[in-house]
Short mmCIF file of C-alpha atoms and ligand atoms in Angstrom, two decimals:
data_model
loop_
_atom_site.label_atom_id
_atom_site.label_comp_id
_atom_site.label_asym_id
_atom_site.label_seq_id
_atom_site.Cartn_x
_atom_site.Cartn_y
_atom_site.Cartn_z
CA UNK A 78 31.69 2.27 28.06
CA UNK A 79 27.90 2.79 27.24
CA UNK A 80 24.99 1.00 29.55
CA UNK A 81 21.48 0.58 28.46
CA UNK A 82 18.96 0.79 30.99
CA UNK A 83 15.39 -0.52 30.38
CA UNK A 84 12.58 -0.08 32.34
CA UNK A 85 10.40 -3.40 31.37
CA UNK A 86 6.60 -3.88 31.58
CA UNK A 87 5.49 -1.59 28.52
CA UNK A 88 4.28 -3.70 25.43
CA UNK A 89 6.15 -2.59 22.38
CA UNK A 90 3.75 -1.25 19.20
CA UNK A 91 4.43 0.52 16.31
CA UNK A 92 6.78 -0.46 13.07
CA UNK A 93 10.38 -1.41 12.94
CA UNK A 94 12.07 -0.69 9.58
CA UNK A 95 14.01 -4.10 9.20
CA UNK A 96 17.72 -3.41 8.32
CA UNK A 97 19.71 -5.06 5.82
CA UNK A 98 21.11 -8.12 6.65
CA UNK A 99 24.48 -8.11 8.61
CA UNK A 100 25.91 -11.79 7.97
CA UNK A 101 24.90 -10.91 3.93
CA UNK A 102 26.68 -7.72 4.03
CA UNK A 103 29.55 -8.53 5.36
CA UNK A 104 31.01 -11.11 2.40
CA UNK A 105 29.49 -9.14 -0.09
CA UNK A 106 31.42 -6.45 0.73
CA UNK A 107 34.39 -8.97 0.66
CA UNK A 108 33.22 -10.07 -2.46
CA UNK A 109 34.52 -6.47 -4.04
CA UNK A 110 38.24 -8.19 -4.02
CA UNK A 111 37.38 -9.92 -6.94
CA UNK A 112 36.83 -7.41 -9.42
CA UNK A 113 38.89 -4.08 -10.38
CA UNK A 114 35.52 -2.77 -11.42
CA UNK A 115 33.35 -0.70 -8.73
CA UNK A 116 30.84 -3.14 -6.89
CA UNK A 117 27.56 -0.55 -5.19
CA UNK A 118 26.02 -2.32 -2.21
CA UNK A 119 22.75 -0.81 -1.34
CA UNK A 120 20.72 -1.27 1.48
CA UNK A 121 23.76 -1.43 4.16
CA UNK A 122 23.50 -1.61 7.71
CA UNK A 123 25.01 1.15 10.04
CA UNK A 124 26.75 -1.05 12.22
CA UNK A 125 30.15 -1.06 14.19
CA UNK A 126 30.84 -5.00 12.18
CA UNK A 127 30.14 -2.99 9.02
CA UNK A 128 33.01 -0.31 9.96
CA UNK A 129 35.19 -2.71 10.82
CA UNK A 130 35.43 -4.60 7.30
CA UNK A 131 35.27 -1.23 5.40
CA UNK A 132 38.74 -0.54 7.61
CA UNK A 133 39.66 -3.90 6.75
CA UNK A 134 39.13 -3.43 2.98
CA UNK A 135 40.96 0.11 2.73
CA UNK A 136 43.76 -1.59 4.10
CA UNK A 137 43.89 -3.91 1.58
CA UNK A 138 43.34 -0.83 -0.78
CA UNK A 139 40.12 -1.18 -1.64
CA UNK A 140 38.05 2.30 -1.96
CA UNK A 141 35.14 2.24 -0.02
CA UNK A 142 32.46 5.16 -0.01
CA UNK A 143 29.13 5.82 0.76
CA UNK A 144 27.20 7.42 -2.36
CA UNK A 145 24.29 7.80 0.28
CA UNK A 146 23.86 6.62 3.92
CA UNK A 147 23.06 3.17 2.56
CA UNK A 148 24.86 3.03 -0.35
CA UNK A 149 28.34 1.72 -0.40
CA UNK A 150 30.65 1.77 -3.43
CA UNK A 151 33.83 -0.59 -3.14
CA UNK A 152 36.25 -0.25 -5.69
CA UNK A 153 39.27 -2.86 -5.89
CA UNK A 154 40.84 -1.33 -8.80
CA UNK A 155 44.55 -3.00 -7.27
CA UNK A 156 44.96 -4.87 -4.54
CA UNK A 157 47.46 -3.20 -1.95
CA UNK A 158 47.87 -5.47 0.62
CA UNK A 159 47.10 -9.20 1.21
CA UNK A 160 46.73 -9.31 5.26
CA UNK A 161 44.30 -9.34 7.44
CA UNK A 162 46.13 -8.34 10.45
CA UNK A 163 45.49 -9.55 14.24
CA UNK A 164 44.25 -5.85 15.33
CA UNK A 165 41.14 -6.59 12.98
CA UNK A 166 40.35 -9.90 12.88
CA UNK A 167 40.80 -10.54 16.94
CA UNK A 168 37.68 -7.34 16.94
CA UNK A 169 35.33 -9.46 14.09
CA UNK A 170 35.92 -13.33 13.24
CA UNK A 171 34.26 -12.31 9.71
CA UNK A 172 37.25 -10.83 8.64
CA UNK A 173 38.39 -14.55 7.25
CA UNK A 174 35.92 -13.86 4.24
CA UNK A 175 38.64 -12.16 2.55
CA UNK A 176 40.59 -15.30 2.54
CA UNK A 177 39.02 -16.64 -0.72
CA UNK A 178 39.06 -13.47 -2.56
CA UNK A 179 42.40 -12.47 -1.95
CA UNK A 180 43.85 -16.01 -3.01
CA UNK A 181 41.38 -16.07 -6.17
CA UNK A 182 42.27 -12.20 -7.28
CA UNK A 183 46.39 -11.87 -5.78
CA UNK A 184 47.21 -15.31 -5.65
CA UNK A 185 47.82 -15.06 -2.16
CA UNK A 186 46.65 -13.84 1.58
CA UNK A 187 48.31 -13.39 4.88
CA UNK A 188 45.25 -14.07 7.65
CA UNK A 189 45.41 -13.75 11.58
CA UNK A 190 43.72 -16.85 13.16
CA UNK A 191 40.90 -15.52 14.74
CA UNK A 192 41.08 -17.30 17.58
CA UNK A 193 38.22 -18.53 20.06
CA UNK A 194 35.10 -16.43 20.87
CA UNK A 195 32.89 -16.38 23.20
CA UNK A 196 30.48 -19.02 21.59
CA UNK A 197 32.71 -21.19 20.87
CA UNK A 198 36.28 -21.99 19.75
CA UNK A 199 35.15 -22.16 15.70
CA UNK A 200 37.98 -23.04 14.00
CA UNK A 201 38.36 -22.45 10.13
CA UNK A 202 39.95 -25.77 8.97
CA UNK A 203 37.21 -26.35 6.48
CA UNK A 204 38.38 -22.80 4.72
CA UNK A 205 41.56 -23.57 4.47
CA UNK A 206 41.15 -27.68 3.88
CA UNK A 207 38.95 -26.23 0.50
CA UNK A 208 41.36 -23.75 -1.01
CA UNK A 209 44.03 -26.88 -0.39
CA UNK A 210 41.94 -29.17 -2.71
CA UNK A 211 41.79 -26.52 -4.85
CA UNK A 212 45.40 -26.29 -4.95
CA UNK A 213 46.81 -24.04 -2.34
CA UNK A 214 49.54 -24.05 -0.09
CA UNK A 215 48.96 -23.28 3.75
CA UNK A 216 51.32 -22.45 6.22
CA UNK A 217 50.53 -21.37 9.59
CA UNK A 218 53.43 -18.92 11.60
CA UNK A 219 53.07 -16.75 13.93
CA UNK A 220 49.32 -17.18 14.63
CA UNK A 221 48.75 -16.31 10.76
CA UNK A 222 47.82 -18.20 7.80
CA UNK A 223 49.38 -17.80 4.89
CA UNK A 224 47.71 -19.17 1.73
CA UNK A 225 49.72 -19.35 -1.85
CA UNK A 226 48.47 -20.05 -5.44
CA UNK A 227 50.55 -18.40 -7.42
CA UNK A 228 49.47 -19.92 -10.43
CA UNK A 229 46.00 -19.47 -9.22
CA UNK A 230 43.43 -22.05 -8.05
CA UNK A 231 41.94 -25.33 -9.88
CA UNK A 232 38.87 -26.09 -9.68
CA UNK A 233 37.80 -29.54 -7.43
CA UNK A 234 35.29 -31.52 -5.14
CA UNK A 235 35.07 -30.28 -1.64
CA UNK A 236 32.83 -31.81 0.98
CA UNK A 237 32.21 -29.74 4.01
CA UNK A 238 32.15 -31.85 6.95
CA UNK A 239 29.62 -30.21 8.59
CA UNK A 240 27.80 -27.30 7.68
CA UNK A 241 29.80 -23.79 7.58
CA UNK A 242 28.40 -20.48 6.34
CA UNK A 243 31.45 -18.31 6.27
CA UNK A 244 33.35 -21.72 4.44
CA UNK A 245 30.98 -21.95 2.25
CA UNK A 246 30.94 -18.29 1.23
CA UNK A 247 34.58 -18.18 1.06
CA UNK A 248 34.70 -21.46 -0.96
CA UNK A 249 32.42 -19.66 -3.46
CA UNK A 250 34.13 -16.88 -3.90
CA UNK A 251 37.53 -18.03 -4.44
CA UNK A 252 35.84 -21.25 -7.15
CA UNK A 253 34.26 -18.36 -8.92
CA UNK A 254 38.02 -17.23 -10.29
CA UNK A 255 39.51 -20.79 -10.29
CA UNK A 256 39.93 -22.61 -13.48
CA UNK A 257 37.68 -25.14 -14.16
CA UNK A 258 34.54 -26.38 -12.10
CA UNK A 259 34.22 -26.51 -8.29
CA UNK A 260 31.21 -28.62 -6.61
CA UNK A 261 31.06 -27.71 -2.94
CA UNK A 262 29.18 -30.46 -1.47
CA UNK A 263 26.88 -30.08 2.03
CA UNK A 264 27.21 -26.46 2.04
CA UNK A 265 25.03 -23.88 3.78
CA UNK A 266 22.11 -23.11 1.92
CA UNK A 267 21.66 -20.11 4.77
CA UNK A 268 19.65 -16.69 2.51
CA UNK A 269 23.10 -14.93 2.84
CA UNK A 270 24.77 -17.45 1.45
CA UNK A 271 22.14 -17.61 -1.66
CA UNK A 272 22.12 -13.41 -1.65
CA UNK A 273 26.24 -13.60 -1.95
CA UNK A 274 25.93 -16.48 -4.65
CA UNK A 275 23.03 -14.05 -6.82
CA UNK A 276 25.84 -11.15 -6.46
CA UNK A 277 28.74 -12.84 -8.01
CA UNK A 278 26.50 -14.19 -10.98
CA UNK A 279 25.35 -10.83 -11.70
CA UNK A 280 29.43 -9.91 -11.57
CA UNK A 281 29.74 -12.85 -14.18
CA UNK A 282 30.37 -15.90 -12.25
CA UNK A 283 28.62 -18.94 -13.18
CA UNK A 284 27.20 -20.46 -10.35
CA UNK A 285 24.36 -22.81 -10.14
CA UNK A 286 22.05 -24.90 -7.22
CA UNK A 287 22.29 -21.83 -5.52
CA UNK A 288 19.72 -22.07 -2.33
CA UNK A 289 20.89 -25.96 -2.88
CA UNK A 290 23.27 -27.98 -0.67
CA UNK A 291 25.62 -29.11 -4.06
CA UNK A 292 26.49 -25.31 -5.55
CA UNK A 293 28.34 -25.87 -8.79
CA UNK A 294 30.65 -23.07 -10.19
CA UNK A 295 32.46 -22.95 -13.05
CA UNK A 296 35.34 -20.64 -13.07
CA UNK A 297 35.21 -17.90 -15.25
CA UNK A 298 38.72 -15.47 -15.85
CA UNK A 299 37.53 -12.02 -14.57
CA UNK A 300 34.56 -10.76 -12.59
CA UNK A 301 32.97 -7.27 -13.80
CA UNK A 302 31.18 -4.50 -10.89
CA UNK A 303 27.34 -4.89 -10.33
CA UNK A 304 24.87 -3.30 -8.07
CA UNK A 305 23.31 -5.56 -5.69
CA UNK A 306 20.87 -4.94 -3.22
CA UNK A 307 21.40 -6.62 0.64
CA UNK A 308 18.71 -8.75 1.44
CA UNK A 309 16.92 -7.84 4.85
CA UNK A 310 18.43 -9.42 8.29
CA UNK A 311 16.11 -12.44 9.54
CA UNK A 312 17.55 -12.30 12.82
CA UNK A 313 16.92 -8.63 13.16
CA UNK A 314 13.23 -9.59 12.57
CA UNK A 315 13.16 -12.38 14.49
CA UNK A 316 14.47 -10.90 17.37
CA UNK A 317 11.88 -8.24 17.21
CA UNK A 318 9.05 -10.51 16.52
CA UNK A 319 10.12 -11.76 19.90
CA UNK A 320 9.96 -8.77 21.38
CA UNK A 321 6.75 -8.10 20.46
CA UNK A 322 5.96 -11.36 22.11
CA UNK A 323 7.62 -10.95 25.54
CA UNK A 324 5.90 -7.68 25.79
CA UNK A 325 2.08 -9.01 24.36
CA UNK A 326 2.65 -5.64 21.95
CA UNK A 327 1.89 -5.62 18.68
CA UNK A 328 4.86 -4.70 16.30
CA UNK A 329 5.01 -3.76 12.01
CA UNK A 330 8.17 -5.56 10.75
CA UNK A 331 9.35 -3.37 7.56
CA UNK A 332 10.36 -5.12 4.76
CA UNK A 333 10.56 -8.36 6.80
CA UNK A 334 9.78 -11.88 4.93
CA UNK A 335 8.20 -14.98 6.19
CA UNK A 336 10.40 -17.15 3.77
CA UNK A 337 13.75 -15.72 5.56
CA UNK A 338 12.05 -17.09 9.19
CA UNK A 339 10.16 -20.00 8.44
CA UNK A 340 10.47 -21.83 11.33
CA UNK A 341 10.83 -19.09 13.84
CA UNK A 342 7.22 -18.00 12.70
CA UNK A 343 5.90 -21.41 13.37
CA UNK A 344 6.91 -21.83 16.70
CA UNK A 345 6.22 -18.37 17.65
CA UNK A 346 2.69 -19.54 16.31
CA UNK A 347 2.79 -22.59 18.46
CA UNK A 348 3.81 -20.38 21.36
CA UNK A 349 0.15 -18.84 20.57
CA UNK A 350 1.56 -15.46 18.81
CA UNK A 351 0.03 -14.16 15.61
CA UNK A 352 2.25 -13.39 12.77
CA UNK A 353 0.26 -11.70 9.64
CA UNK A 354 1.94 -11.33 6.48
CA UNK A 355 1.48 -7.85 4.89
CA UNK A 356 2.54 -6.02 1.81
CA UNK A 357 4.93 -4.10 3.72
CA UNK A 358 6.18 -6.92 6.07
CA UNK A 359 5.24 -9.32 9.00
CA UNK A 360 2.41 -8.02 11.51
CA UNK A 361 3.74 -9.87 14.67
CA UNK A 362 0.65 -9.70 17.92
CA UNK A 363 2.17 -11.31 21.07
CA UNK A 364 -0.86 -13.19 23.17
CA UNK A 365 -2.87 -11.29 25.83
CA UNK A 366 -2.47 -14.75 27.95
CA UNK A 367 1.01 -16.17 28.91
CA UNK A 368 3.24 -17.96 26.26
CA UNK A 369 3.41 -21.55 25.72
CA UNK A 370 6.77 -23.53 26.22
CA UNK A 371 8.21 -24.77 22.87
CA UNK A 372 11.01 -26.50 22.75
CA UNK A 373 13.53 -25.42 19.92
CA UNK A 374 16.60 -27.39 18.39
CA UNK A 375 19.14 -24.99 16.36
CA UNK A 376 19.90 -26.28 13.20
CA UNK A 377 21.57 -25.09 9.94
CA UNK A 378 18.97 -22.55 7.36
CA UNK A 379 15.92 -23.48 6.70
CA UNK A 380 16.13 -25.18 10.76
CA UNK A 381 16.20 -22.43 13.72
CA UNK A 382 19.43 -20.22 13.57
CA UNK A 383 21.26 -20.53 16.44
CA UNK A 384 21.75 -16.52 16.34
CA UNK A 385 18.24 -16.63 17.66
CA UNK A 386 18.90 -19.34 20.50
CA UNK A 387 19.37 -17.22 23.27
CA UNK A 388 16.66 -14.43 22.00
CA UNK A 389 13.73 -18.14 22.04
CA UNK A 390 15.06 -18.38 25.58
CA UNK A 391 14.05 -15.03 27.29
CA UNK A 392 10.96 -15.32 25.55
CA UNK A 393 10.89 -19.07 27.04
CA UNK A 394 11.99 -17.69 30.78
CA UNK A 395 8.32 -16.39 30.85
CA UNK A 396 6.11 -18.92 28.93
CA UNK A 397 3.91 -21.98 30.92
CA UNK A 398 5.34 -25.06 31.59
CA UNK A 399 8.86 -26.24 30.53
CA UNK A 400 10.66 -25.67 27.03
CA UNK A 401 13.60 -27.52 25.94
CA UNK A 402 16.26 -25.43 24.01
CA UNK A 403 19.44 -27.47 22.28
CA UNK A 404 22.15 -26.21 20.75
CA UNK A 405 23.49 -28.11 17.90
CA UNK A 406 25.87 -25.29 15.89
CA UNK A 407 28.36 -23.96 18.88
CA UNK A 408 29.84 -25.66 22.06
CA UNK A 409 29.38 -22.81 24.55
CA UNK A 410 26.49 -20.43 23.53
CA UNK A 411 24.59 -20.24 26.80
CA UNK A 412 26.69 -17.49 28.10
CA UNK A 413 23.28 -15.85 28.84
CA UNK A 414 21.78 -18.07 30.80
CA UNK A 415 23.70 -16.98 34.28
CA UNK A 416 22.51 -13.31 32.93
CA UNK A 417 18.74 -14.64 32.60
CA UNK A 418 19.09 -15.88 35.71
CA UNK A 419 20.08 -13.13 37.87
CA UNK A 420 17.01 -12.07 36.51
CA UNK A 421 14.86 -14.70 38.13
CA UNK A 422 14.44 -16.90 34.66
CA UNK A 423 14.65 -20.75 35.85
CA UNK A 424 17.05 -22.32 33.37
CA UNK A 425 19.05 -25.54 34.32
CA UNK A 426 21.67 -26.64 31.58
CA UNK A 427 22.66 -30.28 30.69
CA UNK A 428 25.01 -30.21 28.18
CA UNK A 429 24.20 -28.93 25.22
CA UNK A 430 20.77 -28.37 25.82
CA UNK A 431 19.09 -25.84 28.60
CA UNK A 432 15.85 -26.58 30.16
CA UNK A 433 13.85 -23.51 30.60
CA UNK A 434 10.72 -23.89 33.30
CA UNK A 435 8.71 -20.83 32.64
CA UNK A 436 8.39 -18.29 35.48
CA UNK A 437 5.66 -15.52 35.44
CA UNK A 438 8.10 -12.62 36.25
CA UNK A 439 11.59 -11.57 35.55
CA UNK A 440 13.05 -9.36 37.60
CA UNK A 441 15.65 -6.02 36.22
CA UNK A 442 18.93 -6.49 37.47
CA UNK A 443 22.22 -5.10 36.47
CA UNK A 444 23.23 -7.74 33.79
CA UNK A 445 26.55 -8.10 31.65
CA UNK A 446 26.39 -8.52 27.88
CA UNK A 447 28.83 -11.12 26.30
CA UNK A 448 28.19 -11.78 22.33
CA UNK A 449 26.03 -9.99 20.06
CA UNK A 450 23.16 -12.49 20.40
CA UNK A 451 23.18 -12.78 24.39
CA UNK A 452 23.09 -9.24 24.82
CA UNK A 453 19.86 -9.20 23.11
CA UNK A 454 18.12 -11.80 24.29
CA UNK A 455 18.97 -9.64 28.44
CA UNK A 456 17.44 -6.57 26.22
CA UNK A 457 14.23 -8.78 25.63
CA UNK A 458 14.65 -10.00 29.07
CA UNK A 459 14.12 -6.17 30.24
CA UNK A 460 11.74 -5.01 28.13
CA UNK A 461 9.36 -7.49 29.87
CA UNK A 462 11.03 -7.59 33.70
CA UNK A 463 9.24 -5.87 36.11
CA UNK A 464 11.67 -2.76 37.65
CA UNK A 465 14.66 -1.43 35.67
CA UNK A 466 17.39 -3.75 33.76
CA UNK A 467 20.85 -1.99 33.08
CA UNK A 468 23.06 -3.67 30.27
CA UNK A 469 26.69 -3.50 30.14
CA UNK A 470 28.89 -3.66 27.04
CA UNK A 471 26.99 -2.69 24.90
CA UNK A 472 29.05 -2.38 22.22
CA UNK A 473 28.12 -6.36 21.49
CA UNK A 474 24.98 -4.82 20.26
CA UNK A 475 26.26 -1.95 18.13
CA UNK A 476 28.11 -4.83 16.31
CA UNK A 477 24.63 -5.97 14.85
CA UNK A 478 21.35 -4.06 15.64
CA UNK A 479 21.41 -0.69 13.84
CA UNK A 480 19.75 1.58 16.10
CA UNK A 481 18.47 -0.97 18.74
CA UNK A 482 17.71 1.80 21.17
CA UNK A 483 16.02 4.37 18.72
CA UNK A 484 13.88 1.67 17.14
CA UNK A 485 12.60 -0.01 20.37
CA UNK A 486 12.17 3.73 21.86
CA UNK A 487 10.00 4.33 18.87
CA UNK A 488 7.79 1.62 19.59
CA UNK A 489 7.20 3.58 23.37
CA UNK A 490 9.73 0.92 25.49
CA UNK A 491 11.55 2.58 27.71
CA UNK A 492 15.09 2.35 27.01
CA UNK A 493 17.59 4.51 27.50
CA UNK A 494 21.81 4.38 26.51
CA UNK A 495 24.23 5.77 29.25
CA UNK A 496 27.35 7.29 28.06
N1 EPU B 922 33.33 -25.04 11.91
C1 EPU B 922 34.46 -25.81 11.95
N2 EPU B 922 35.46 -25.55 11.05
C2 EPU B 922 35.35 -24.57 10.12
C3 EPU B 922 34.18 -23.78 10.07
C4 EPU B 922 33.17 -24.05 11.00
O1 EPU B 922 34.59 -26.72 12.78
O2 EPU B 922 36.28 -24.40 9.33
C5 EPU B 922 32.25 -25.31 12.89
C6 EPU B 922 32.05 -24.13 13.85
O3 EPU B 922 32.95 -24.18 14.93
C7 EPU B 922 30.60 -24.31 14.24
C8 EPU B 922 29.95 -24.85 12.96
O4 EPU B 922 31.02 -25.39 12.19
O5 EPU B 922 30.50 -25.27 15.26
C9 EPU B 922 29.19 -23.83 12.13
O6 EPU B 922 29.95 -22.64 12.02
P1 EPU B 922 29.87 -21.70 10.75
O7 EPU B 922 31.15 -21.78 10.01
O8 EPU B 922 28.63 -21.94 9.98
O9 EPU B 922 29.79 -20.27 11.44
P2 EPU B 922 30.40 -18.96 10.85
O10 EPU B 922 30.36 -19.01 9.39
O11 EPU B 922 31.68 -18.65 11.54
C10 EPU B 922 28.17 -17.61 10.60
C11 EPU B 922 27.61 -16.33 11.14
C12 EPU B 922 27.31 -16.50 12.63
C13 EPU B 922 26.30 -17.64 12.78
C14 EPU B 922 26.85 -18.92 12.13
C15 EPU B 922 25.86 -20.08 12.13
C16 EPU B 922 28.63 -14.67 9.73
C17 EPU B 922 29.57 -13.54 9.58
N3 EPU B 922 28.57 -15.26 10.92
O12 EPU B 922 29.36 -17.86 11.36
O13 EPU B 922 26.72 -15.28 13.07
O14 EPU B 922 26.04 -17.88 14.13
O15 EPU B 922 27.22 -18.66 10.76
O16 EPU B 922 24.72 -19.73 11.45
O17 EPU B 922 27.92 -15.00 8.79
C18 EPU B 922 26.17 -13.62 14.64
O18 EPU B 922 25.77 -12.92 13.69
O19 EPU B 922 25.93 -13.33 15.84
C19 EPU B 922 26.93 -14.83 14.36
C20 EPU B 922 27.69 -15.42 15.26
#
C-alpha cells in the first residue's frame, strides 16, 4: 500500500490548478440515469471516487467514456441493471445517488446499505422516507434496499429533518421525473447541490429556488442529454489555502472562487492570512508571524463545511492561544486528532467539540490516515512539522485530491509517495 513521506518546514509557493469539484461530480454523473440521451461532463476530476461510480454506472449499463482526459460522456440509452451491489457501495457511500434516478427512470432499484464509516454511522432514512412520500415502496432484506414505483413516482411535500446533501440531490433527481410538483423543504443549498439542480434544467427539468432552502420541481415526462461543466471543488481550495497558511507560503489558487468559500476566507483572514481575489483565482499569503486561534463551528453551505474541520485544525495545532473547533454535521469526525497528536499538536476533546491550544512546533511522525479529510489535514500537519512525516493509506487521499503529491511538489514541498 502507498506511504507519503513529507519532509515539513518549506513554505509552499507557486499555483495550484483547482480541480473540479468531487461531491458535484459524483451525482451528476448519476444524474445520466435519467435520460437515454448522452449527458458530456467536462471538467472531471481524476480521482479513485470518480472510477468507482463510472464502474458503478457500466454496471447498470450505462456507457461511460472519456472524449478527452476531462471529458466524460455517459450514455444511458437502457438501463441494464437496477443494483448497486455491496462490493461498490461498502468502497464509496455516494453510490446511494443512484437511488433516485433509478426509481424515477426503471421504476425501481436494488441498493446495498452502506453501512457506517468512519465519520460517522450516516444513515439514509431521509432518502428513502422522500421517495416513500412520493409514493414508493421500501423493503429492506438482506442488508439491501429495495425501492418500487412501478407506476412511477407522484409528486409531494418532503421536509428534511435536518440538512442532507446526498438526500437532497437524490430527492431532486427522482421529483424531476415524477408527476406533478415536489417541494423539498430545508434542503441543502450546498454549490453542488445548486451545480446538479442547473444540470437537470438544462436536461429539461423544471426546477426552481435553486441555491434556496424550498427547491420546487415540477415533473416533466422525459429528460434530454446536455453538456454541463463541473463547478470547481471548494474544499480542494480550501484545503490548499490552508496550506499555504501552515507553511507562511504564498500559493495561486486556479480557477478557485471566493463565493464557493465564504466563510473559510474570513476566518483564514481573522487568523491574519491574506486572501486576494484575482482574475484567475484566489491569491492566498500565509502570515510571516504565527497564526491566530479562531474558533470554527461546522455548519451546513454557506456555514464552514465540515470536510474542512479537520484541515482548520492542523492549521489551529500551530496558531497562538486556544481555538475552539465543534462539530455539528457527524458524530465521530475527530479521528485525526490522536494522529495530530502523535505529532505534538495539543488537542483535548469534549464531546463534540475539540479544544486546540496552539503549540509552536509539530513534530513528523509516522501517522495513519483514516477518511479522506483526516488524511489531509496529517499532510498539512507535515508540510509544516519540523523532521519527516510518513502517511499511511493513502489511498483515502486518491479518493479526493487529484494529484495531491504532484501539485504540492510543484509548489517546492517536499513530498514524496512510496510504493
Ligand atoms: N443524515 C441522516 N439521515 C439521512 C441523511 C443524512 O441522519 O438520510 C445525517 C448524517 O448522518 C449527517 C447529516 O445528516 O449527520 C448530514 O449528512 P449529509 O447527508 O449531508 O451527508 P452526505 O450527503 O452523506 C455529503 C458529502 C460529504 C460531506 C457531507 C456534509 C458527497 C458525496 N458527500 O455527504 O463529503 O461531508 O455531505 O457536507 O457529497 C467528503 O467529501 O469527504 C465527504 C464526506
Amino acid at each position: 500500500m502507498d506511504k507519503i513521506s513529507i519532509r515539513g518546514g518549506t513554505p509552499i509557493s507557486g499555483t495550484i490548478e483547482i480541480s473540479g469539484a468531487k461531491n458535484a461530480a459524483l451525482p451528476l454523473m448519476a444524474a445520466s440515469l435519467l435520460t437515454d440521451e448522452p449527458l458530456l461532463l467536462t471538467n472531471i476530476p481524476k480521482l479513485s471516487d470518480i472510477a468507482s461510480m463510472t464502474e458503478l454506472l457500466s454496471q447498470l449499463g450505462v456507457s461511460v467514456t472519456l472524449d478527452a482526459p476531462r471529458n466524460m460522456k455517459l450514455d444511458a440509452k437502457k438501463i441494464a441493471s437496477t443494483t448497486a451491489p455491496y462490493d461498490i457501495v461498502r468502497k464509496m457511500r455516494a453510490s446511494v445517488l443512484v437511488l433516485g434516478p433509478l426509481v424515477a427512470r426503471a421504476g425501481e432499484a436494488h441498493v446495498s446499505l452502506p453501512g457506517g464509516c468512519a465519520i460517522g454511522t450516516r444513515p439514509i432514512d431521509f432518502h428513502l422516507k422522500g421517495l416513500e412520500a412520493m409514493g414508493a415502496d421500501i423493503l429492506l432484506e438482506d442488508g439491501y434496499v429495495h425501492v418500487k414505483a412501478p407506476k412511477g413516482l407522484t409528486g409531494t411535500t418532503f421536509t428534511f429533518p435536518t440538512i442532507s446533501v446526498t438526500g437532497t440531490e437524490n430527492l431532486l433527481m427522482a421529483a424531476a421525473l415524477a408527476k406533478g410538483q415536489t417541494r423539498l423543504v430545508n434542503a441543502a443549498r450546498e454549490p453542488e447541490v445548486v451545480d446538479l439542480a442547473n444540470c437537470l434544467n438544462a436536461m429539461g427539468a423544471k426546477i426552481s429556488g435553486i441555491g434556496t432552502d424550498t427547491l420546487v420541481i415540477e415533473g416533466v415526462d422525459r429528460l434530454h442529454g446536455t453538456t454541463h461543466h463541473v463547478i470547481s471543488d471548494r474544499i480542494e481550495a480550501g484545503t490548499y489555502a490552508m496550506a499555504a497558511a501552515i507553511t507562511g507560503g504564498t500559493v495561486l489558487l486556479k480557477g478557485a472562487h471566493l463565493s464557493l468559500i465564504p466563510i473559510v476566507a474570513a476566518l483564514l483572514t481573522r487568523a491574519g492570512v491574506t486572501i486576494e481575489e484575482k482574475e484567475e483565482g484566489l491569491l492566498v499569503t500565509g502570515s510571516p508571524n504565527r497564526l491566530e486561534g479562531v474558533d470554527v463551528m461546522t455548519e451546513p453551505f454557506p456555514g464552514f463545511a465540515t470536510d474542512l474541520q479537520a484541515q482548520w485544525m492542523a492549521l489551529m495545532s500551530l496558531a497562538t492561544g486556544a481555538s475552539l473547533i465543534t462539530e455539528t454535521i457527524f458524530e465521530n469526525r475527530f479521528m485525526h486528532v490522536p494522529e495530530l497528536c502523535r505529532m505534538g499538536a495539543n488537542i483535548v476533546i469534549h464531546g463534540s467539540s475539540a479544544l486546540v491550544r496552539g503549540v509552536p512546533q509539530l513534530k513528523g511522525a509516522p501517522v495513519m490516515a483514516t477518511d479522506l479529510r483526516a488524511s489531509v489535514s496529517l499532510v498539512l500537519a507535515g508540510l509544516a512539522a519540523e523532521g519527516t512525516t510518513v502517511i499511511s493509506r493513502v489511498y483515502h487521499l486518491d479518493r479526493g485530491y487529484e494529484e495531491l503529491d504532484e501539485k504540492l511538489r510543484a509548489c517546492g514541498a517536499h513530498i514524496e509517495r512510496l510504493k
